[in-house]
PDB file of C-alpha atoms in Angstrom:
ATOM      1  CA  MET A  25       0.000   0.000   0.000  1.00  0.00           C
ATOM      2  CA  LYS A  26       2.847   2.327   0.892  1.00  0.00           C
ATOM      3  CA  ILE A  27       4.576   1.637  -2.445  1.00  0.00           C
ATOM      4  CA  VAL A  28       1.357   2.373  -4.348  1.00  0.00           C
ATOM      5  CA  PHE A  29       0.980   5.637  -2.433  1.00  0.00           C
ATOM      6  CA  GLN A  30       4.557   6.630  -3.277  1.00  0.00           C
ATOM      7  CA  ILE A  31       4.016   5.862  -6.963  1.00  0.00           C
ATOM      8  CA  VAL A  32       0.833   7.935  -7.018  1.00  0.00           C
ATOM      9  CA  LEU A  33       2.660  10.741  -5.218  1.00  0.00           C
ATOM     10  CA  TRP A  34       5.467  10.742  -7.767  1.00  0.00           C
ATOM     11  CA  VAL A  35       2.965  10.765 -10.596  1.00  0.00           C
ATOM     12  CA  VAL A  36       1.203  13.766  -9.026  1.00  0.00           C
ATOM     13  CA  ILE A  37       4.541  15.539  -8.561  1.00  0.00           C
ATOM     14  CA  GLY A  38       5.449  14.823 -12.181  1.00  0.00           C
ATOM     15  CA  VAL A  39       2.138  16.160 -13.482  1.00  0.00           C
ATOM     16  CA  LEU A  40       2.423  19.282 -11.325  1.00  0.00           C
ATOM     17  CA  GLY A  41       5.985  19.767 -12.532  1.00  0.00           C
ATOM     18  CA  TYR A  42       4.861  19.451 -16.137  1.00  0.00           C
ATOM     19  CA  PHE A  43       2.127  22.055 -15.714  1.00  0.00           C
ATOM     20  CA  THR A  44       4.486  24.346 -13.800  1.00  0.00           C
ATOM     21  CA  TYR A  45       7.042  24.099 -16.607  1.00  0.00           C
ATOM     22  CA  ASN A  46       4.398  24.842 -19.233  1.00  0.00           C
ATOM     23  CA  ALA A  47       3.085  27.787 -17.235  1.00  0.00           C
ATOM     24  CA  VAL A  48       6.476  29.339 -16.493  1.00  0.00           C
ATOM     25  CA  TYR A  49       9.047  28.132 -19.005  1.00  0.00           C
ATOM     26  CA  GLY A  50       6.701  27.351 -21.894  1.00  0.00           C
ATOM     27  CA  PRO A  51       6.033  31.022 -22.736  1.00  0.00           C
ATOM     28  CA  VAL A  52       9.737  31.832 -22.330  1.00  0.00           C
ATOM     29  CA  GLU A  53      10.750  29.165 -24.845  1.00  0.00           C
ATOM     30  CA  PHE A  54       7.895  30.181 -27.125  1.00  0.00           C
ATOM     31  CA  ASN A  55       9.115  33.787 -27.148  1.00  0.00           C
ATOM     32  CA  LYS A  56      12.678  32.712 -27.977  1.00  0.00           C
ATOM     33  CA  ILE A  57      11.507  30.573 -30.900  1.00  0.00           C
ATOM     34  CA  ARG A  58       9.119  33.287 -32.101  1.00  0.00           C
ATOM     35  CA  ASP A  59      11.801  35.986 -32.028  1.00  0.00           C
ATOM     36  CA  ARG A  60      14.339  33.894 -33.961  1.00  0.00           C
ATOM     37  CA  ARG A  61      11.765  33.118 -36.629  1.00  0.00           C
ATOM     38  CA  TYR A  62      10.519  36.690 -36.877  1.00  0.00           C
ATOM     39  CA  VAL A  63      14.053  38.016 -37.428  1.00  0.00           C
ATOM     40  CA  ASP A  64      14.614  35.590 -40.328  1.00  0.00           C
ATOM     41  CA  ILE A  65      11.245  36.404 -41.871  1.00  0.00           C
ATOM     42  CA  VAL A  66      11.802  40.152 -41.596  1.00  0.00           C
ATOM     43  CA  GLU A  67      15.159  39.798 -43.382  1.00  0.00           C
ATOM     44  CA  LYS A  68      13.477  38.025 -46.285  1.00  0.00           C
ATOM     45  CA  MET A  69      10.660  40.570 -46.359  1.00  0.00           C
ATOM     46  CA  LYS A  70      13.242  43.334 -46.645  1.00  0.00           C
ATOM     47  CA  ASP A  71      14.648  41.541 -49.708  1.00  0.00           C
ATOM     48  CA  ILE A  72      11.158  41.361 -51.201  1.00  0.00           C
ATOM     49  CA  ARG A  73      10.607  45.053 -50.532  1.00  0.00           C
ATOM     50  CA  ASP A  74      13.937  45.958 -52.171  1.00  0.00           C
ATOM     51  CA  VAL A  75      12.883  44.041 -55.286  1.00  0.00           C
ATOM     52  CA  GLU A  76       9.464  45.694 -55.298  1.00  0.00           C
ATOM     53  CA  LEU A  77      11.049  49.155 -55.069  1.00  0.00           C
ATOM     54  CA  ALA A  78      13.424  48.284 -57.912  1.00  0.00           C
ATOM     55  CA  HIS A  79      10.458  47.086 -59.996  1.00  0.00           C
ATOM     56  CA  ARG A  80       8.643  50.361 -59.325  1.00  0.00           C
ATOM     57  CA  GLU A  81      11.725  52.377 -60.318  1.00  0.00           C
ATOM     58  CA  ILE A  82      12.398  50.451 -63.539  1.00  0.00           C
ATOM     59  CA  ILE A  83       8.946  49.273 -64.701  1.00  0.00           C
ATOM     60  CA  GLY A  84       6.707  51.846 -63.013  1.00  0.00           C
ATOM     61  CA  ASN A  85       4.617  49.552 -60.809  1.00  0.00           C
ATOM     62  CA  TYR A  86       4.920  46.729 -58.282  1.00  0.00           C
ATOM     63  CA  VAL A  87       4.880  43.014 -59.059  1.00  0.00           C
ATOM     64  CA  GLY A  88       2.092  40.843 -57.633  1.00  0.00           C
ATOM     65  CA  ASN A  89       3.458  37.311 -57.990  1.00  0.00           C
ATOM     66  CA  PHE A  90       6.737  35.569 -57.344  1.00  0.00           C
ATOM     67  CA  ASP A  91       7.189  34.003 -60.793  1.00  0.00           C
ATOM     68  CA  ASP A  92       7.318  37.447 -62.384  1.00  0.00           C
ATOM     69  CA  MET A  93       9.444  38.723 -59.515  1.00  0.00           C
ATOM     70  CA  ILE A  94      12.145  36.113 -60.079  1.00  0.00           C
ATOM     71  CA  LYS A  95      12.117  36.762 -63.851  1.00  0.00           C
ATOM     72  CA  PHE A  96      12.562  40.451 -63.099  1.00  0.00           C
ATOM     73  CA  ILE A  97      15.490  39.773 -60.741  1.00  0.00           C
ATOM     74  CA  ASP A  98      17.164  37.590 -63.360  1.00  0.00           C
ATOM     75  CA  THR A  99      16.872  40.075 -66.220  1.00  0.00           C
ATOM     76  CA  ALA A 100      16.321  43.668 -65.043  1.00  0.00           C
ATOM     77  CA  GLU A 101      18.976  46.362 -64.941  1.00  0.00           C
ATOM     78  CA  TYR A 102      19.268  49.791 -63.369  1.00  0.00           C
ATOM     79  CA  VAL A 103      20.354  52.585 -65.694  1.00  0.00           C
ATOM     80  CA  ILE A 104      23.288  54.441 -64.138  1.00  0.00           C
ATOM     81  CA  THR A 105      23.023  58.114 -65.002  1.00  0.00           C
ATOM     82  CA  GLN A 106      24.805  61.353 -64.273  1.00  0.00           C
ATOM     83  CA  ARG A 107      22.994  64.674 -64.103  1.00  0.00           C
ATOM     84  CA  ARG A 108      24.897  67.824 -65.034  1.00  0.00           C
ATOM     85  CA  ASP A 109      24.024  71.454 -65.656  1.00  0.00           C
ATOM     86  CA  THR A 110      24.862  73.025 -69.001  1.00  0.00           C
ATOM     87  CA  THR A 111      24.457  76.347 -70.802  1.00  0.00           C
ATOM     88  CA  PHE A 112      24.079  76.850 -74.559  1.00  0.00           C
ATOM     89  CA  LEU A 113      23.540  79.729 -76.952  1.00  0.00           C
ATOM     90  CA  ASP A 114      19.981  80.304 -78.175  1.00  0.00           C
ATOM     91  CA  GLU A 115      20.662  80.359 -81.912  1.00  0.00           C
ATOM     92  CA  GLU A 116      17.090  81.289 -82.888  1.00  0.00           C
ATOM     93  CA  TYR A 117      17.081  84.270 -80.529  1.00  0.00           C
ATOM     94  CA  LEU A 118      20.430  85.396 -81.937  1.00  0.00           C
ATOM     95  CA  LYS A 119      19.162  85.227 -85.523  1.00  0.00           C
ATOM     96  CA  THR A 120      15.971  87.116 -84.675  1.00  0.00           C
ATOM     97  CA  TYR A 121      17.329  89.844 -82.434  1.00  0.00           C
ATOM     98  CA  GLY A 122      21.059  89.811 -83.070  1.00  0.00           C
ATOM     99  CA  VAL A 123      21.672  89.449 -79.360  1.00  0.00           C
ATOM    100  CA  ASP A 124      23.297  86.585 -77.508  1.00  0.00           C
ATOM    101  CA  ARG A 125      21.074  84.787 -75.056  1.00  0.00           C
ATOM    102  CA  TYR A 126      22.110  81.684 -73.159  1.00  0.00           C
ATOM    103  CA  ILE A 127      19.765  78.968 -71.972  1.00  0.00           C
ATOM    104  CA  GLN A 128      20.422  76.910 -68.882  1.00  0.00           C
ATOM    105  CA  ASP A 129      19.553  73.246 -69.146  1.00  0.00           C
ATOM    106  CA  VAL A 130      20.160  69.901 -67.474  1.00  0.00           C
ATOM    107  CA  VAL A 131      21.756  67.009 -69.314  1.00  0.00           C
ATOM    108  CA  ILE A 132      21.417  63.441 -68.111  1.00  0.00           C
ATOM    109  CA  ASP A 133      24.191  61.168 -69.332  1.00  0.00           C
ATOM    110  CA  THR A 134      23.860  57.378 -69.337  1.00  0.00           C
ATOM    111  CA  LEU A 135      27.009  55.941 -67.782  1.00  0.00           C
ATOM    112  CA  GLY A 136      26.099  52.269 -67.875  1.00  0.00           C
ATOM    113  CA  PHE A 137      23.878  49.569 -66.422  1.00  0.00           C
ATOM    114  CA  ALA A 138      23.799  47.525 -63.207  1.00  0.00           C
ATOM    115  CA  ALA A 139      21.945  44.225 -62.761  1.00  0.00           C
ATOM    116  CA  VAL A 140      19.189  44.304 -60.152  1.00  0.00           C
ATOM    117  CA  LYS A 141      20.266  40.828 -59.020  1.00  0.00           C
ATOM    118  CA  ASP A 142      23.809  41.988 -58.267  1.00  0.00           C
ATOM    119  CA  SER A 143      22.695  45.257 -56.679  1.00  0.00           C
ATOM    120  CA  ILE A 144      20.339  43.608 -54.182  1.00  0.00           C
ATOM    121  CA  PHE A 145      21.698  40.090 -53.689  1.00  0.00           C
ATOM    122  CA  GLY A 146      25.360  40.303 -54.658  1.00  0.00           C
ATOM    123  CA  GLU A 147      26.672  36.838 -55.449  1.00  0.00           C
ATOM    124  CA  SER A 148      23.944  35.109 -53.416  1.00  0.00           C
ATOM    125  CA  ASP A 149      21.245  33.035 -55.127  1.00  0.00           C
ATOM    126  CA  ARG A 150      18.871  33.275 -52.147  1.00  0.00           C
ATOM    127  CA  TYR A 151      16.388  35.125 -54.347  1.00  0.00           C
ATOM    128  CA  LYS A 152      15.444  31.786 -55.925  1.00  0.00           C
ATOM    129  CA  GLN A 153      13.759  30.891 -52.616  1.00  0.00           C
ATOM    130  CA  ILE A 154      12.326  34.364 -52.051  1.00  0.00           C
ATOM    131  CA  MET A 155       8.710  33.151 -52.061  1.00  0.00           C
ATOM    132  CA  TYR A 156       9.086  30.751 -49.109  1.00  0.00           C
ATOM    133  CA  ILE A 157       8.406  31.758 -45.505  1.00  0.00           C
ATOM    134  CA  PRO A 158      11.393  30.734 -43.333  1.00  0.00           C
ATOM    135  CA  HIS A 159      10.772  28.008 -40.719  1.00  0.00           C
ATOM    136  CA  THR A 160       7.760  26.599 -42.574  1.00  0.00           C
ATOM    137  CA  ASP A 161       7.439  23.608 -44.850  1.00  0.00           C
ATOM    138  CA  LYS A 162       7.857  25.782 -47.971  1.00  0.00           C
ATOM    139  CA  LYS A 163       4.732  27.796 -47.261  1.00  0.00           C
ATOM    140  CA  THR A 164       4.677  30.889 -49.456  1.00  0.00           C
ATOM    141  CA  PHE A 165       4.211  34.541 -48.577  1.00  0.00           C
ATOM    142  CA  GLU A 166       0.902  36.097 -49.529  1.00  0.00           C
ATOM    143  CA  ILE A 167       1.642  38.801 -52.117  1.00  0.00           C
ATOM    144  CA  ASP A 168      -0.526  41.322 -53.908  1.00  0.00           C
ATOM    145  CA  ALA A 169       0.028  44.449 -55.984  1.00  0.00           C
ATOM    146  CA  GLY A 170      -2.171  46.979 -57.714  1.00  0.00           C
ATOM    147  CA  TYR A 171      -3.201  50.616 -57.544  1.00  0.00           C
ATOM    148  CA  ILE A 172      -5.107  52.942 -55.267  1.00  0.00           C
ATOM    149  CA  GLU A 173      -6.568  56.284 -56.265  1.00  0.00           C
ATOM    150  CA  GLU A 174      -5.345  59.360 -54.437  1.00  0.00           C
ATOM    151  CA  ASP A 175      -6.213  62.935 -55.492  1.00  0.00           C
ATOM    152  CA  GLY A 176      -7.373  61.615 -58.827  1.00  0.00           C
ATOM    153  CA  ASN A 177      -4.116  59.768 -59.486  1.00  0.00           C
ATOM    154  CA  LYS A 178      -3.525  56.030 -59.641  1.00  0.00           C
ATOM    155  CA  ILE A 179      -0.637  55.143 -57.354  1.00  0.00           C
ATOM    156  CA  PRO A 180       1.031  51.691 -57.305  1.00  0.00           C
ATOM    157  CA  VAL A 181       0.892  49.744 -54.028  1.00  0.00           C
ATOM    158  CA  PHE A 182       1.902  46.279 -52.837  1.00  0.00           C
ATOM    159  CA  GLU A 183       1.517  44.125 -49.732  1.00  0.00           C
ATOM    160  CA  VAL A 184       3.255  40.953 -48.540  1.00  0.00           C
ATOM    161  CA  ASN A 185       2.027  38.899 -45.559  1.00  0.00           C
ATOM    162  CA  ALA A 186       3.371  36.019 -43.495  1.00  0.00           C
ATOM    163  CA  PRO A 187       0.529  34.696 -41.273  1.00  0.00           C
ATOM    164  CA  LYS A 188       1.529  33.894 -37.707  1.00  0.00           C
ATOM    165  CA  ASP A 189      -0.465  30.651 -37.914  1.00  0.00           C
ATOM    166  CA  LEU A 190       2.023  29.413 -40.508  1.00  0.00           C
ATOM    167  CA  ILE A 191       5.124  30.811 -38.799  1.00  0.00           C
ATOM    168  CA  LEU A 192       4.231  29.221 -35.448  1.00  0.00           C
ATOM    169  CA  ALA A 193       2.267  26.192 -36.643  1.00  0.00           C
ATOM    170  CA  ASP A 194       4.268  23.763 -34.471  1.00  0.00           C
ATOM    171  CA  GLN A 195       3.939  25.809 -31.276  1.00  0.00           C
ATOM    172  CA  ASN A 196       1.441  25.739 -28.397  1.00  0.00           C
ATOM    173  CA  ARG A 197      -1.931  26.724 -29.839  1.00  0.00           C
ATOM    174  CA  ASP A 198      -2.977  28.862 -26.850  1.00  0.00           C
ATOM    175  CA  LEU A 199       0.265  30.843 -27.029  1.00  0.00           C
ATOM    176  CA  VAL A 200      -0.182  31.330 -30.783  1.00  0.00           C
ATOM    177  CA  ILE A 201      -3.686  32.702 -30.209  1.00  0.00           C
ATOM    178  CA  GLN A 202      -2.279  35.110 -27.619  1.00  0.00           C
ATOM    179  CA  GLU A 203       0.477  36.148 -30.044  1.00  0.00           C
ATOM    180  CA  LYS A 204      -2.095  36.986 -32.734  1.00  0.00           C
ATOM    181  CA  GLN A 205      -3.866  39.299 -30.288  1.00  0.00           C
ATOM    182  CA  ILE A 206      -0.729  41.117 -29.107  1.00  0.00           C
ATOM    183  CA  LYS A 207      -0.630  44.914 -28.900  1.00  0.00           C
ATOM    184  CA  SER A 208       2.866  46.031 -27.971  1.00  0.00           C
ATOM    185  CA  VAL A 209       5.558  48.458 -29.099  1.00  0.00           C
ATOM    186  CA  ASP A 210       8.050  45.578 -28.889  1.00  0.00           C
ATOM    187  CA  GLY A 211       5.862  43.070 -30.716  1.00  0.00           C
ATOM    188  CA  VAL A 212       4.302  42.482 -34.116  1.00  0.00           C
ATOM    189  CA  ASP A 213       0.664  43.514 -33.851  1.00  0.00           C
ATOM    190  CA  GLY A 214      -2.018  41.524 -35.626  1.00  0.00           C
ATOM    191  CA  ASP A 215      -2.198  38.038 -37.085  1.00  0.00           C
ATOM    192  CA  ALA A 216       0.663  38.395 -39.599  1.00  0.00           C
ATOM    193  CA  ILE A 217       4.007  40.010 -40.308  1.00  0.00           C
ATOM    194  CA  LYS A 218       3.404  42.473 -43.127  1.00  0.00           C
ATOM    195  CA  VAL A 219       5.234  44.873 -45.404  1.00  0.00           C
ATOM    196  CA  GLY A 220       3.488  47.388 -47.630  1.00  0.00           C
ATOM    197  CA  SER A 221      -0.240  48.008 -47.826  1.00  0.00           C
ATOM    198  CA  MET A 222      -2.994  47.621 -50.401  1.00  0.00           C
ATOM    199  CA  LYS A 223      -5.030  50.357 -48.687  1.00  0.00           C
ATOM    200  CA  GLN A 224      -2.543  53.205 -48.491  1.00  0.00           C
ATOM    201  CA  VAL A 225       0.791  54.341 -49.931  1.00  0.00           C
ATOM    202  CA  ASN A 226       3.140  52.629 -47.506  1.00  0.00           C
ATOM    203  CA  THR A 227       6.236  50.476 -47.969  1.00  0.00           C
ATOM    204  CA  ASN A 228       6.984  49.994 -44.256  1.00  0.00           C
ATOM    205  CA  GLY A 229       6.708  46.747 -42.313  1.00  0.00           C
ATOM    206  CA  ASN A 230       4.637  46.261 -39.169  1.00  0.00           C
ATOM    207  CA  TRP A 231       7.570  45.006 -37.102  1.00  0.00           C
ATOM    208  CA  PRO A 232       9.455  46.979 -34.413  1.00  0.00           C
ATOM    209  CA  LYS A 233      13.201  47.705 -34.619  1.00  0.00           C
ATOM    210  CA  ASN A 234      14.116  44.746 -32.399  1.00  0.00           C
ATOM    211  CA  PHE A 235      13.227  42.452 -35.329  1.00  0.00           C
ATOM    212  CA  GLY A 236      15.036  44.476 -37.995  1.00  0.00           C
ATOM    213  CA  ASP A 237      15.373  47.909 -39.534  1.00  0.00           C
ATOM    214  CA  ASN A 238      12.165  49.177 -41.070  1.00  0.00           C
TER     215      ASN A 238
END
């Protein structure tokens, strides 16, 4: 009887220890895992944003799917230019009035070209995996691009999302639910990490500085 009591006691102690660990250390471990994953995801989102900004500069709009994005990275080039002021004689004015008049102008010289791929990624080929959310089983970012109207003008916009449900799919469900409801200056508000917006002209991310420069 005494042995049975001791076994039951040890089982109770073990169960209490398990719940104590989950209550105290579980959230601590969850936060460590979350932060490591968020940092990696933010770094990739910054790459995506750099490509989107390059696409806007060269093509005039943002790209809304990753197939076209990778084609753009592989083929697109920046034009390297130099702007210089110049002055020249107005020949027509001289002929008409017999008086010299000089016109000031700006000349833009083309100096060469630079590949977008080299400018953003250097010698790395990480762009070939740009669509995949880190720390997931090749789940892809949600991406969209289009236009919004502002003061009668159509302005290009884009948005990229990484849902927290995918980022933290293998973590404690209750802690994930809490994370999706977070409101904190040190945290990522909402149910996803995002960069850009389809509702306003904005190329910022929704993460604080502790996860990466914005």
